[in-house]
mmCIF file of C-alpha atoms and ligand atoms in Angstrom:
data_model
loop_
_atom_site.group_PDB
_atom_site.id
_atom_site.type_symbol
_atom_site.label_atom_id
_atom_site.label_comp_id
_atom_site.label_asym_id
_atom_site.label_seq_id
_atom_site.Cartn_x
_atom_site.Cartn_y
_atom_site.Cartn_z
ATOM 1 C CA MET A 1 50.348 -128.932 57.365
ATOM 2 C CA TRP A 2 53.588 -129.985 59.037
ATOM 3 C CA GLN A 3 54.918 -130.018 62.528
ATOM 4 C CA ILE A 4 58.413 -128.860 63.374
ATOM 5 C CA THR A 5 58.800 -130.573 66.727
ATOM 6 C CA ASN A 6 57.165 -133.528 68.382
ATOM 7 C CA ASP A 7 57.838 -132.222 71.839
ATOM 8 C CA SER A 8 54.486 -131.843 73.604
ATOM 9 C CA MET A 9 55.562 -128.424 74.925
ATOM 10 C CA ASN A 10 56.074 -125.705 72.362
ATOM 11 C CA ASP A 11 54.824 -127.621 69.306
ATOM 12 C CA VAL A 12 55.101 -125.397 66.270
ATOM 13 C CA ILE A 13 52.640 -126.125 63.493
ATOM 14 C CA ILE A 14 52.777 -124.507 60.076
ATOM 15 C CA SER A 15 49.136 -124.761 59.150
ATOM 16 C CA ASN A 16 47.165 -124.272 55.970
ATOM 17 C CA ASN A 17 43.984 -125.061 57.848
ATOM 18 C CA ILE A 18 43.714 -122.858 60.911
ATOM 19 C CA ALA A 19 40.257 -124.221 61.803
ATOM 20 C CA GLN A 20 41.536 -127.779 61.994
ATOM 21 C CA SER A 21 44.795 -126.863 63.757
ATOM 22 C CA LEU A 22 43.165 -124.672 66.378
ATOM 23 C CA THR A 23 40.355 -127.150 67.004
ATOM 24 C CA GLY A 24 42.901 -129.950 67.425
ATOM 25 C CA ALA A 25 45.020 -127.855 69.793
ATOM 26 C CA ILE A 26 42.111 -126.745 71.969
ATOM 27 C CA GLU A 27 40.705 -130.273 72.157
ATOM 28 C CA ALA A 28 44.084 -131.695 73.111
ATOM 29 C CA ILE A 29 44.576 -129.338 76.063
ATOM 30 C CA GLU A 30 42.260 -130.026 78.949
ATOM 31 C CA HIS A 31 40.762 -126.796 80.295
ATOM 32 C CA ASP A 32 37.718 -125.292 81.963
ATOM 33 C CA LYS A 33 37.439 -121.730 80.620
ATOM 34 C CA LEU A 34 38.833 -120.445 77.368
ATOM 35 C CA PHE A 35 40.173 -116.907 76.827
ATOM 36 C CA LEU A 36 41.467 -115.218 73.694
ATOM 37 C CA LEU A 37 43.735 -112.183 73.873
ATOM 38 C CA THR A 38 44.062 -109.895 70.893
ATOM 39 C CA ASP A 39 44.658 -106.232 70.030
ATOM 40 C CA GLU A 40 42.358 -103.688 68.417
ATOM 41 C CA THR A 41 43.936 -104.040 64.958
ATOM 42 C CA THR A 42 44.036 -107.839 64.948
ATOM 43 C CA LEU A 43 40.468 -107.937 66.243
ATOM 44 C CA GLY A 44 39.393 -106.302 62.978
ATOM 45 C CA CYS A 45 41.649 -108.014 60.448
ATOM 46 C CA CYS A 46 42.392 -111.517 61.799
ATOM 47 C CA TYR A 47 39.902 -112.468 64.535
ATOM 48 C CA PRO A 48 37.024 -112.798 61.993
ATOM 49 C CA VAL A 49 38.912 -115.776 60.482
ATOM 50 C CA VAL A 50 38.488 -117.820 63.693
ATOM 51 C CA LYS A 51 35.559 -116.098 65.379
ATOM 52 C CA ASP A 52 32.828 -118.563 64.403
ATOM 53 C CA LEU A 53 34.772 -121.760 64.947
ATOM 54 C CA PRO A 54 32.857 -124.134 67.249
ATOM 55 C CA CYS A 55 36.045 -124.702 69.266
ATOM 56 C CA LEU A 56 35.869 -121.031 70.313
ATOM 57 C CA ALA A 57 32.224 -121.176 71.440
ATOM 58 C CA GLY A 58 31.906 -119.346 74.755
ATOM 59 C CA VAL A 59 35.413 -117.889 74.549
ATOM 60 C CA LYS A 60 35.990 -114.682 76.493
ATOM 61 C CA VAL A 61 37.791 -112.206 74.256
ATOM 62 C CA ILE A 62 40.174 -109.728 75.891
ATOM 63 C CA THR A 63 41.285 -106.811 73.714
ATOM 64 C CA ILE A 64 44.072 -104.313 74.329
ATOM 65 C CA GLY A 65 45.546 -101.490 72.233
ATOM 66 C CA ALA A 66 47.846 -102.360 69.332
ATOM 67 C CA THR A 67 51.637 -101.816 68.932
ATOM 68 C CA ASP A 68 54.590 -102.248 71.245
ATOM 69 C CA THR A 69 53.716 -99.121 73.290
ATOM 70 C CA ASN A 70 50.929 -101.218 74.817
ATOM 71 C CA LYS A 71 53.244 -103.922 76.186
ATOM 72 C CA THR A 72 52.871 -102.330 79.599
ATOM 73 C CA LEU A 73 52.314 -103.230 83.233
ATOM 74 C CA ASP A 74 48.896 -101.509 83.050
ATOM 75 C CA ASN A 75 47.781 -103.746 80.199
ATOM 76 C CA LEU A 76 49.213 -106.801 81.922
ATOM 77 C CA ALA A 77 47.160 -105.924 85.012
ATOM 78 C CA TYR A 78 44.117 -105.400 82.772
ATOM 79 C CA VAL A 79 44.537 -108.905 81.288
ATOM 80 C CA TRP A 80 44.967 -110.462 84.753
ATOM 81 C CA THR A 81 41.814 -108.627 85.868
ATOM 82 C CA GLN A 82 39.825 -109.844 82.859
ATOM 83 C CA LEU A 83 41.017 -113.405 83.473
ATOM 84 C CA GLY A 84 39.963 -113.171 87.120
ATOM 85 C CA ASN A 85 36.614 -111.450 86.425
ATOM 86 C CA GLY A 86 35.903 -113.941 83.636
ATOM 87 C CA GLY A 87 36.139 -116.847 86.073
ATOM 88 C CA GLY A 88 39.632 -117.966 85.032
ATOM 89 C CA THR A 89 41.183 -120.724 87.131
ATOM 90 C CA ARG A 90 44.499 -122.535 87.097
ATOM 91 C CA HIS A 91 42.927 -124.914 84.553
ATOM 92 C CA SER A 92 41.946 -122.234 82.054
ATOM 93 C CA LEU A 93 43.493 -121.892 78.613
ATOM 94 C CA MET A 94 44.461 -118.730 76.773
ATOM 95 C CA VAL A 95 44.865 -118.221 73.032
ATOM 96 C CA ASN A 96 47.073 -115.278 72.020
ATOM 97 C CA LEU A 97 46.123 -113.997 68.569
ATOM 98 C CA GLY A 98 48.345 -111.201 67.306
ATOM 99 C CA GLY A 99 51.860 -109.954 66.754
ATOM 100 C CA GLY A 100 54.858 -109.999 69.085
ATOM 101 C CA MET A 101 53.279 -107.564 71.543
ATOM 102 C CA ILE A 102 50.310 -109.908 72.089
ATOM 103 C CA THR A 103 52.320 -113.142 72.214
ATOM 104 C CA ASP A 104 54.867 -111.571 74.619
ATOM 105 C CA LEU A 105 52.365 -109.915 76.966
ATOM 106 C CA GLY A 106 49.790 -112.703 76.665
ATOM 107 C CA GLY A 107 52.437 -115.347 77.293
ATOM 108 C CA PHE A 108 53.556 -113.482 80.409
ATOM 109 C CA ALA A 109 49.976 -112.963 81.646
ATOM 110 C CA ALA A 110 49.260 -116.694 81.179
ATOM 111 C CA SER A 111 52.557 -117.704 82.787
ATOM 112 C CA THR A 112 51.815 -115.715 85.931
ATOM 113 C CA PHE A 113 48.019 -115.879 86.381
ATOM 114 C CA LYS A 114 47.279 -118.289 89.268
ATOM 115 C CA ARG A 115 50.987 -119.287 88.998
ATOM 116 C CA GLY A 116 50.551 -120.218 85.364
ATOM 117 C CA ILE A 117 47.932 -121.396 82.912
ATOM 118 C CA LYS A 118 48.481 -123.044 79.532
ATOM 119 C CA TYR A 119 48.495 -120.983 76.378
ATOM 120 C CA ILE A 120 48.514 -121.245 72.596
ATOM 121 C CA ASN A 121 50.080 -118.659 70.260
ATOM 122 C CA ILE A 122 48.628 -117.794 66.881
ATOM 123 C CA PRO A 123 51.098 -115.228 65.487
ATOM 124 C CA THR A 124 49.648 -112.913 62.850
ATOM 125 C CA THR A 125 52.719 -110.817 61.961
ATOM 126 C CA LEU A 126 55.847 -111.993 60.208
ATOM 127 C CA LEU A 127 57.976 -110.938 63.182
ATOM 128 C CA SER A 128 55.901 -112.951 65.574
ATOM 129 C CA MET A 129 55.740 -116.001 63.262
ATOM 130 C CA VAL A 130 59.489 -116.330 62.822
ATOM 131 C CA ASP A 131 60.617 -115.057 66.205
ATOM 132 C CA ALA A 132 58.456 -113.725 69.050
ATOM 133 C CA SER A 133 55.829 -116.467 69.297
ATOM 134 C CA VAL A 134 58.380 -119.298 69.298
ATOM 135 C CA GLY A 135 60.822 -120.131 72.067
ATOM 136 C CA GLY A 136 59.019 -119.128 75.233
ATOM 137 C CA LYS A 137 60.356 -115.618 75.853
ATOM 138 C CA THR A 138 57.478 -113.679 77.404
ATOM 139 C CA GLY A 139 57.348 -110.275 79.042
ATOM 140 C CA ILE A 140 56.553 -106.591 79.048
ATOM 141 C CA ASN A 141 58.430 -103.323 78.671
ATOM 142 C CA PHE A 142 59.129 -101.561 81.962
ATOM 143 C CA ASN A 143 60.829 -98.351 83.087
ATOM 144 C CA GLY A 144 61.495 -97.369 79.459
ATOM 145 C CA LEU A 145 63.347 -100.652 78.844
ATOM 146 C CA LYS A 146 62.227 -103.255 76.343
ATOM 147 C CA ASN A 147 61.216 -106.694 77.653
ATOM 148 C CA GLU A 148 62.619 -105.754 81.057
ATOM 149 C CA ILE A 149 60.253 -107.994 83.032
ATOM 150 C CA GLY A 150 59.322 -111.493 81.932
ATOM 151 C CA VAL A 151 59.851 -115.225 82.130
ATOM 152 C CA PHE A 152 60.821 -118.085 79.873
ATOM 153 C CA ASN A 153 57.735 -120.264 79.464
ATOM 154 C CA SER A 154 56.774 -121.951 76.221
ATOM 155 C CA PRO A 155 53.272 -122.101 74.800
ATOM 156 C CA GLN A 156 51.650 -125.503 74.399
ATOM 157 C CA ARG A 157 51.292 -124.856 70.682
ATOM 158 C CA VAL A 158 52.274 -122.253 68.134
ATOM 159 C CA ILE A 159 49.981 -122.309 65.104
ATOM 160 C CA ILE A 160 51.418 -120.412 62.148
ATOM 161 C CA ASP A 161 49.027 -119.655 59.312
ATOM 162 C CA THR A 162 50.960 -117.705 56.699
ATOM 163 C CA GLU A 163 47.691 -116.476 55.127
ATOM 164 C CA PHE A 164 47.722 -113.812 57.850
ATOM 165 C CA LEU A 165 50.796 -112.317 56.140
ATOM 166 C CA ARG A 166 48.460 -110.869 53.515
ATOM 167 C CA THR A 167 46.994 -108.563 56.179
ATOM 168 C CA LEU A 168 50.367 -106.865 56.768
ATOM 169 C CA ASP A 169 51.642 -103.574 55.394
ATOM 170 C CA TYR A 170 55.089 -103.114 53.849
ATOM 171 C CA GLU A 171 56.706 -101.971 57.126
ATOM 172 C CA ASN A 172 55.518 -105.034 59.027
ATOM 173 C CA ILE A 173 56.749 -107.379 56.299
ATOM 174 C CA CYS A 174 60.164 -105.658 56.345
ATOM 175 C CA SER A 175 60.267 -105.726 60.135
ATOM 176 C CA GLY A 176 59.741 -109.493 60.352
ATOM 177 C CA TYR A 177 62.045 -110.079 57.411
ATOM 178 C CA ALA A 178 64.979 -108.650 59.388
ATOM 179 C CA GLU A 179 64.689 -111.563 61.836
ATOM 180 C CA MET A 180 64.615 -113.924 58.837
ATOM 181 C CA LEU A 181 67.857 -112.339 57.575
ATOM 182 C CA LYS A 182 69.341 -113.006 61.003
ATOM 183 C CA HIS A 183 68.240 -116.655 60.897
ATOM 184 C CA GLY A 184 69.773 -116.964 57.420
ATOM 185 C CA LEU A 185 73.056 -115.449 58.603
ATOM 186 C CA ILE A 186 73.366 -117.930 61.457
ATOM 187 C CA SER A 187 72.482 -120.930 59.291
ATOM 188 C CA ASP A 188 73.916 -121.465 55.790
ATOM 189 C CA VAL A 189 75.068 -119.736 52.608
ATOM 190 C CA GLU A 190 72.227 -121.095 50.398
ATOM 191 C CA SER A 191 69.414 -119.968 52.700
ATOM 192 C CA TYR A 192 71.032 -116.575 53.061
ATOM 193 C CA ALA A 193 71.428 -116.149 49.293
ATOM 194 C CA GLU A 194 67.739 -117.016 48.859
ATOM 195 C CA LEU A 195 66.808 -114.349 51.416
ATOM 196 C CA LEU A 196 68.906 -111.661 49.699
ATOM 197 C CA ASP A 197 67.288 -112.551 46.362
ATOM 198 C CA PHE A 198 63.758 -111.957 47.599
ATOM 199 C CA ASP A 199 61.929 -108.835 46.383
ATOM 200 C CA LEU A 200 60.254 -107.124 49.332
ATOM 201 C CA ASP A 201 58.645 -104.568 46.991
ATOM 202 C CA LYS A 202 56.676 -107.296 45.235
ATOM 203 C CA VAL A 203 56.039 -110.005 47.777
ATOM 204 C CA ASP A 204 55.577 -113.554 46.458
ATOM 205 C CA TYR A 205 53.509 -114.879 49.357
ATOM 206 C CA ALA A 206 53.891 -118.553 48.450
ATOM 207 C CA HIS A 207 57.675 -118.204 48.389
ATOM 208 C CA LEU A 208 57.617 -116.160 51.592
ATOM 209 C CA ALA A 209 55.539 -118.869 53.305
ATOM 210 C CA GLN A 210 58.147 -121.478 52.351
ATOM 211 C CA MET A 211 60.943 -119.322 53.742
ATOM 212 C CA VAL A 212 58.961 -118.732 56.953
ATOM 213 C CA GLY A 213 58.943 -122.514 57.490
ATOM 214 C CA LYS A 214 62.729 -122.664 57.107
ATOM 215 C CA SER A 215 63.240 -119.627 59.308
ATOM 216 C CA VAL A 216 61.101 -120.974 62.147
ATOM 217 C CA ALA A 217 62.967 -124.281 61.910
ATOM 218 C CA VAL A 218 66.260 -122.413 62.498
ATOM 219 C CA LYS A 219 64.852 -120.765 65.601
ATOM 220 C CA GLU A 220 63.368 -124.034 66.861
ATOM 221 C CA ARG A 221 66.694 -125.854 66.519
ATOM 222 C CA VAL A 222 68.539 -123.197 68.485
ATOM 223 C CA VAL A 223 65.899 -122.937 71.213
ATOM 224 C CA GLU A 224 65.675 -126.699 71.627
ATOM 225 C CA GLU A 225 69.407 -126.887 72.202
ATOM 226 C CA ASP A 226 69.519 -123.999 74.678
ATOM 227 C CA PRO A 227 66.040 -122.945 75.868
ATOM 228 C CA PHE A 228 67.289 -120.583 78.596
ATOM 229 C CA GLU A 229 70.012 -118.768 76.624
ATOM 230 C CA HIS A 230 73.056 -120.005 78.501
ATOM 231 C CA GLY A 231 74.999 -120.514 75.280
ATOM 232 C CA ILE A 232 74.030 -121.031 71.643
ATOM 233 C CA ARG A 233 70.652 -119.239 71.936
ATOM 234 C CA LYS A 234 72.758 -116.070 72.108
ATOM 235 C CA ALA A 235 73.180 -116.602 68.343
ATOM 236 C CA LEU A 236 69.665 -115.180 68.063
ATOM 237 C CA ASN A 237 70.977 -111.904 69.512
ATOM 238 C CA LEU A 238 72.942 -111.151 66.339
ATOM 239 C CA GLY A 239 72.148 -107.564 65.355
ATOM 240 C CA HIS A 240 70.359 -106.905 68.624
ATOM 241 C CA THR A 241 73.040 -105.199 70.755
ATOM 242 C CA ALA A 242 73.290 -102.272 68.341
ATOM 243 C CA GLY A 243 69.665 -102.854 67.298
ATOM 244 C CA HIS A 244 68.241 -102.391 70.796
ATOM 245 C CA ALA A 245 70.348 -99.240 71.242
ATOM 246 C CA PHE A 246 68.921 -97.833 67.993
ATOM 247 C CA GLU A 247 65.417 -98.781 69.089
ATOM 248 C CA SER A 248 65.810 -97.049 72.466
ATOM 249 C CA TRP A 249 67.395 -93.992 70.794
ATOM 250 C CA ALA A 250 64.504 -93.757 68.323
ATOM 251 C CA LEU A 251 61.821 -94.190 70.987
ATOM 252 C CA SER A 252 61.904 -90.531 72.077
ATOM 253 C CA ARG A 253 62.317 -89.237 68.483
ATOM 254 C CA LYS A 254 60.577 -91.263 65.764
ATOM 255 C CA PRO A 255 59.856 -94.850 66.842
ATOM 256 C CA TYR A 256 60.542 -97.603 64.286
ATOM 257 C CA LEU A 257 59.300 -101.190 64.201
ATOM 258 C CA HIS A 258 61.649 -103.597 65.990
ATOM 259 C CA GLY A 259 62.866 -105.281 62.800
ATOM 260 C CA TYR A 260 64.087 -101.995 61.333
ATOM 261 C CA ALA A 261 66.367 -101.514 64.329
ATOM 262 C CA VAL A 262 67.528 -105.134 63.979
ATOM 263 C CA ALA A 263 68.313 -104.624 60.277
ATOM 264 C CA TRP A 264 70.436 -101.554 61.108
ATOM 265 C CA GLY A 265 71.975 -103.483 64.004
ATOM 266 C CA LEU A 266 72.954 -106.238 61.553
ATOM 267 C CA ILE A 267 74.908 -103.708 59.478
ATOM 268 C CA CYS A 268 76.834 -102.667 62.589
ATOM 269 C CA GLU A 269 77.468 -106.159 63.872
ATOM 270 C CA LEU A 270 78.504 -107.554 60.488
ATOM 271 C CA TYR A 271 80.997 -104.691 60.300
ATOM 272 C CA LEU A 272 82.358 -105.732 63.710
ATOM 273 C CA SER A 273 82.338 -109.345 62.481
ATOM 274 C CA CYS A 274 84.490 -108.316 59.500
ATOM 275 C CA THR A 275 86.994 -106.452 61.640
ATOM 276 C CA LYS A 276 87.120 -108.818 64.616
ATOM 277 C CA THR A 277 86.135 -112.340 63.550
ATOM 278 C CA GLY A 278 86.944 -112.508 59.818
ATOM 279 C CA PHE A 279 83.456 -112.303 58.287
ATOM 280 C CA PRO A 280 83.820 -111.922 54.480
ATOM 281 C CA THR A 281 83.580 -108.270 53.420
ATOM 282 C CA ASP A 282 81.673 -109.039 50.197
ATOM 283 C CA LYS A 283 78.868 -110.751 52.149
ATOM 284 C CA MET A 284 78.710 -107.784 54.496
ATOM 285 C CA ARG A 285 78.495 -105.355 51.530
ATOM 286 C CA GLN A 286 75.644 -107.378 49.956
ATOM 287 C CA THR A 287 73.756 -107.206 53.240
ATOM 288 C CA VAL A 288 74.312 -103.445 53.541
ATOM 289 C CA GLN A 289 72.932 -102.975 49.997
ATOM 290 C CA PHE A 290 69.826 -105.023 50.766
ATOM 291 C CA ILE A 291 69.145 -103.241 54.055
ATOM 292 C CA LYS A 292 69.714 -99.760 52.624
ATOM 293 C CA ARG A 293 67.341 -100.524 49.756
ATOM 294 C CA TYR A 294 64.420 -101.773 51.848
ATOM 295 C CA TYR A 295 64.912 -100.236 55.301
ATOM 296 C CA GLY A 296 66.481 -96.876 54.487
ATOM 297 C CA VAL A 297 68.786 -95.263 57.017
ATOM 298 C CA LEU A 298 68.575 -94.170 60.635
ATOM 299 C CA PRO A 299 69.529 -90.483 60.877
ATOM 300 C CA ILE A 300 72.085 -90.614 63.686
ATOM 301 C CA THR A 301 75.013 -88.201 63.928
ATOM 302 C CA CYS A 302 78.273 -88.457 65.873
ATOM 303 C CA ASP A 303 76.582 -86.400 68.623
ATOM 304 C CA ASP A 304 74.417 -89.476 69.306
ATOM 305 C CA TYR A 305 77.300 -91.910 69.884
ATOM 306 C CA GLU A 306 77.569 -91.414 73.659
ATOM 307 C CA GLU A 307 73.833 -91.989 74.099
ATOM 308 C CA LEU A 308 73.896 -95.097 71.904
ATOM 309 C CA TYR A 309 76.926 -96.414 73.787
ATOM 310 C CA GLU A 310 75.123 -95.802 77.072
ATOM 311 C CA TYR A 311 72.150 -97.887 75.885
ATOM 312 C CA MET A 312 74.529 -100.693 74.923
ATOM 313 C CA THR A 313 76.103 -100.687 78.381
ATOM 314 C CA HIS A 314 72.621 -101.260 79.892
ATOM 315 C CA ASP A 315 71.741 -104.163 77.599
ATOM 316 C CA LYS A 316 70.413 -107.101 79.648
ATOM 317 C CA LYS A 317 72.680 -109.485 77.745
ATOM 318 C CA ASN A 318 75.799 -107.933 79.313
ATOM 319 C CA THR A 319 77.739 -109.499 82.162
ATOM 320 C CA ALA A 320 79.432 -107.220 84.729
ATOM 321 C CA GLY A 321 78.859 -104.190 82.494
ATOM 322 C CA ILE A 322 80.855 -105.643 79.565
ATOM 323 C CA ILE A 323 78.966 -105.144 76.296
ATOM 324 C CA ASN A 324 78.141 -108.532 74.778
ATOM 325 C CA PHE A 325 77.909 -109.098 71.035
ATOM 326 C CA THR A 326 77.150 -112.147 68.957
ATOM 327 C CA LEU A 327 79.362 -111.990 65.858
ATOM 328 C CA LEU A 328 80.052 -114.262 62.891
ATOM 329 C CA GLY A 329 83.238 -115.678 61.389
ATOM 330 C CA GLY A 330 81.214 -116.425 58.245
ATOM 331 C CA ILE A 331 77.642 -117.337 57.429
ATOM 332 C CA GLY A 332 76.681 -120.031 59.936
ATOM 333 C CA ASP A 333 79.951 -119.601 61.877
ATOM 334 C CA ILE A 334 78.608 -118.224 65.155
ATOM 335 C CA ARG A 335 80.855 -116.522 67.724
ATOM 336 C CA ILE A 336 78.969 -115.761 70.925
ATOM 337 C CA ASN A 337 80.240 -113.690 73.898
ATOM 338 C CA GLN A 338 82.318 -111.224 71.883
ATOM 339 C CA THR A 339 83.140 -107.788 73.202
ATOM 340 C CA ALA A 340 84.301 -104.503 71.687
ATOM 341 C CA THR A 341 85.974 -101.422 73.135
ATOM 342 C CA LYS A 342 84.274 -98.042 73.166
ATOM 343 C CA GLU A 343 86.590 -96.955 70.367
ATOM 344 C CA GLU A 344 85.643 -99.981 68.237
ATOM 345 C CA ILE A 345 81.972 -99.303 68.869
ATOM 346 C CA PHE A 346 82.355 -95.668 67.769
ATOM 347 C CA GLU A 347 84.173 -96.877 64.617
ATOM 348 C CA MET A 348 81.292 -99.264 64.006
ATOM 349 C CA LEU A 349 78.860 -96.330 64.241
ATOM 350 C CA ASP A 350 81.072 -94.317 61.836
ATOM 351 C CA PHE A 351 80.831 -97.209 59.383
ATOM 352 C CA PHE A 352 77.066 -97.365 59.840
ATOM 353 C CA ARG A 353 76.692 -93.658 59.032
ATOM 354 C CA GLU A 354 79.033 -93.797 56.056
ATOM 355 C CA ALA A 355 77.564 -97.040 54.668
HETATM 356 N N1 LIG B 1 64.337 -113.232 70.017
HETATM 357 C C1 LIG B 1 65.484 -113.951 70.389
HETATM 358 C C2 LIG B 1 65.181 -115.168 71.193
HETATM 359 O O1 LIG B 1 64.069 -115.609 71.234
HETATM 360 O O2 LIG B 1 66.074 -115.689 71.829
#
């Protein structure tokens, strides 16, 4: 077991002994009542691993529906109600056990109940391990917009047990892996080469667990430097301006997991990086090959460009309506606050379709 930070807030622990790590975390955080939030899928496949631990004796379990469509105001209100009805006070503690939907909504519920109670994240999906559960972004979807309402507030602990990865299907592994590709792109050539070498059709879980550790460390470093995204944290938005537009576009047609949209967004934004900030074309081509092989393609046509552009203009990362991209000059050479004209964005979408 090793700990990425020593900061008492937002400690991230990669654990090979969840019982010991969770017991230690719960004992270290003074509390009166203990709650555990999970979703219907995680309740069946992951909760049994911790259910009988003495540290969870008397815990009140709150369960909501699975998948991102449940990251709603109604479910948030349901969690608040369960906390209140279960005798929750400002000194209660909540454990969020699940993927990004649970750690986002649970983190927001904990951050707002009685003006904020402490919480622990136990991410069970790859996406949540390497991204959502770390860094204190919490929130819900609202008005058809992703993560529209929320706050920055870090958990007391994040306990990552990579054994949970074995519960995931192919799509969920690919989805989380897209965020790992992003972390590789913003860090160094060796890590990125290792990521592109990995076979997602035949997952080597021990190797994946090692790479998860490295990936989380990248995110931790960035978040520590800029917790509230005034500057360098925007590096983590690579692939997400186009990615969020694809995700919104797909929502009313055939929804895809977040990481798929990010992977397709990376193709677009590496293309822009090649044309605008000198990213090497061969590295972009290798990435396109990898993403096409494992993620397939998103069936957009040129009739969809205006709608996609419209989504980009509403991205919450924009300032004064100017579309904001994070681009790269090379692997690890981060260029935040880049913009592109409508014409350049349409060319980018042409490239995406032709690639
Ligand atoms: N998911 C990007 C961030 O946490 O900033």
